[in-house]
Every structure is written in structure tokens, then in C-alpha cells.
Short mmCIF file of C-alpha atoms in Angstrom, two decimals:
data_model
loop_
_atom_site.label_atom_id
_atom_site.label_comp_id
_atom_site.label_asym_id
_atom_site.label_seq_id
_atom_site.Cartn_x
_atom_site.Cartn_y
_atom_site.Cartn_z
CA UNK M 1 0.00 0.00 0.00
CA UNK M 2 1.20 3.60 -0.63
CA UNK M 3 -0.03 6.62 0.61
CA UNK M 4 -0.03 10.01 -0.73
CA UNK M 5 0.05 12.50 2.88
CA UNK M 6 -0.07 16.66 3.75
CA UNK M 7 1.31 17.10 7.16
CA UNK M 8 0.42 20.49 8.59
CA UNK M 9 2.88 22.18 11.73
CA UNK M 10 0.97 24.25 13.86
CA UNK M 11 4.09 26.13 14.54
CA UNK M 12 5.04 27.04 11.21
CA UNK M 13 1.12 27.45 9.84
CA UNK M 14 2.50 25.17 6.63
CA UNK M 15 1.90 22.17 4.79
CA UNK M 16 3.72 19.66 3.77
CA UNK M 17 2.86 16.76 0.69
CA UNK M 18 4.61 13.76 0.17
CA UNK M 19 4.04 10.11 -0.54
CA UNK M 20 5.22 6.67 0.67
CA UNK M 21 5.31 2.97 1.05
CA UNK M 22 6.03 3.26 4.46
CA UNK M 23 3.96 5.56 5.88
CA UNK M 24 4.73 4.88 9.62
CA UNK M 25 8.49 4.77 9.31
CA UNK M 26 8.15 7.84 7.49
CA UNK M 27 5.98 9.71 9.26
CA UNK M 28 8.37 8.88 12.38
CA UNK M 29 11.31 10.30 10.26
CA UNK M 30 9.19 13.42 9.86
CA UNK M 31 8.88 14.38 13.57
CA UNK M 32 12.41 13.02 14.72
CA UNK M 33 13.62 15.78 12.34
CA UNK M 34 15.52 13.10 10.21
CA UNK M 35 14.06 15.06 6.80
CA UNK M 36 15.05 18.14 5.62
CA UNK M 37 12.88 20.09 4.39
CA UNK M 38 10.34 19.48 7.61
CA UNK M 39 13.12 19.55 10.18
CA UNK M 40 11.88 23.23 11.49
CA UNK M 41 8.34 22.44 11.19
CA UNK M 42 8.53 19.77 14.03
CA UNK M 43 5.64 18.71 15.20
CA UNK M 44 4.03 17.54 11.99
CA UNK M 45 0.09 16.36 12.40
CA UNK M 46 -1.23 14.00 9.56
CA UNK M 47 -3.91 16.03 8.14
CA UNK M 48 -4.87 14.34 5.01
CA UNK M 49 -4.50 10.67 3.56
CA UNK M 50 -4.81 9.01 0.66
CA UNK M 51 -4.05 5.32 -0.17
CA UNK M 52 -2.57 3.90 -3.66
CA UNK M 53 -1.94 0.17 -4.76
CA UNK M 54 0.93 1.23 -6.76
CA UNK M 55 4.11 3.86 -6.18
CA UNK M 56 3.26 5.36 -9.91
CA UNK M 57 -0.22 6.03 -8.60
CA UNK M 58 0.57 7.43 -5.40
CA UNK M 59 3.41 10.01 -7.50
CA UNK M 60 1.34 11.00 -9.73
CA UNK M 61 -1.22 12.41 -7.07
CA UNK M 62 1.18 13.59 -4.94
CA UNK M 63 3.27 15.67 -8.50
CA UNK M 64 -0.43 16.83 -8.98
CA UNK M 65 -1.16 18.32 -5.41
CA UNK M 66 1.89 19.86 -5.68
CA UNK M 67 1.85 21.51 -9.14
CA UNK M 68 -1.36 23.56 -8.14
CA UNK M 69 0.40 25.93 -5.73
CA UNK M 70 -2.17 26.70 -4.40
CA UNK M 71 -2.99 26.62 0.17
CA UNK M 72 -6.65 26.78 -0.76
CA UNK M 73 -6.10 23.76 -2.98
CA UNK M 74 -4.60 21.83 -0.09
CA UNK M 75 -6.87 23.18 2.47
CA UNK M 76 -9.94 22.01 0.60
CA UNK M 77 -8.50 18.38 0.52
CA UNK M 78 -7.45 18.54 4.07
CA UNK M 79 -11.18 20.07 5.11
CA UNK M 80 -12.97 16.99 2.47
CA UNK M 81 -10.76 14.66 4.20
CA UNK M 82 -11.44 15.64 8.03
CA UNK M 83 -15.08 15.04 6.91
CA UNK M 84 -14.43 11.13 5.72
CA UNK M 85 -11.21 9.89 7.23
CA UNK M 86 -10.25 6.69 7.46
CA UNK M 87 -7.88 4.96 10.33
CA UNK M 88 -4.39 5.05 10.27
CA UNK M 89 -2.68 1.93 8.95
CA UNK M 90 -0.69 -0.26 11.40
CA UNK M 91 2.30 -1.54 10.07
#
């Protein structure tokens, strides 16, 4: 299973979108500030999910999130997704 994400850090009011196979172990990597580019953001809260059979899938959604620039964009997935979300894998 892969999993296209946004985190959101309440500290930095920003969003970040990224996809995985490993959404646990990466998520982890996320807050323990092993990850760049959301190292200052720390704490990240999962604020939208989206599951994929395949890695091509789960890029492509992720490439198109991300080419729309756009917060309002991301917010209104984030908001639809708050309304209908669905449990947090275990792996």
C-alpha cells in the first residue's frame, strides 16, 4: 500500500505533501527531524491521507497536489478529508 500524505505544523502554519510505502516509518522520520525540508516544522500532524496500490499512482497524485500551488487547494483536501477519514494503517 502507498499513501499520498499533507502534514500540517501548527508552529510554522505550513503544509507539507509527500508520498510513501512506508507511511509509519516515514511519518516517524518526519517528527524526529531526520528530513530536511520538515526539520523546522517539528511537530508535523497527519492532516490528510490518501491510499494507492501502486508507487506510480501514489506520484502522480502527490506531482499533482503539488503543481497547483495553491494553500486553498490543499486546504480544501485537508477540510474533504477531516469530513471522511479513514484509520491510520498499522504496520
Amino acid at each position: 500500500m502507498y499513501y499520498v500524505y499533507i502534514l500540517y505544523s501548527p508552529t510554522k502554519d505550513k503544509y507539507y505533501i509527500g508520498y510513501t510505502g512506508q507511511l509509519t516509518d516515514r511519518f516517524q522520520r518526519h517528527q524526529q527531524g531526520r528530513s530536511k525540508s520538515t526539520k523546522a516544522g517539528r511537530p508535523w500532524l497527519i492532516a490528510y491521507l490518501e491510499r494507492f496500490d501502486d508507487p506510480t499512482g501514489a506520484y502522480r497524485r502527490e506531482s499533482y497536489i503539488k503543481k497547483q500551488k495553491s494553500r486553498k487547494y490543499v486546504q480544501a483536501l485537508v477540510d474533504s478529508y477531516h469530513a471522511n477519514p479513514f484509520p491510520l494503517p498499522s504496520q
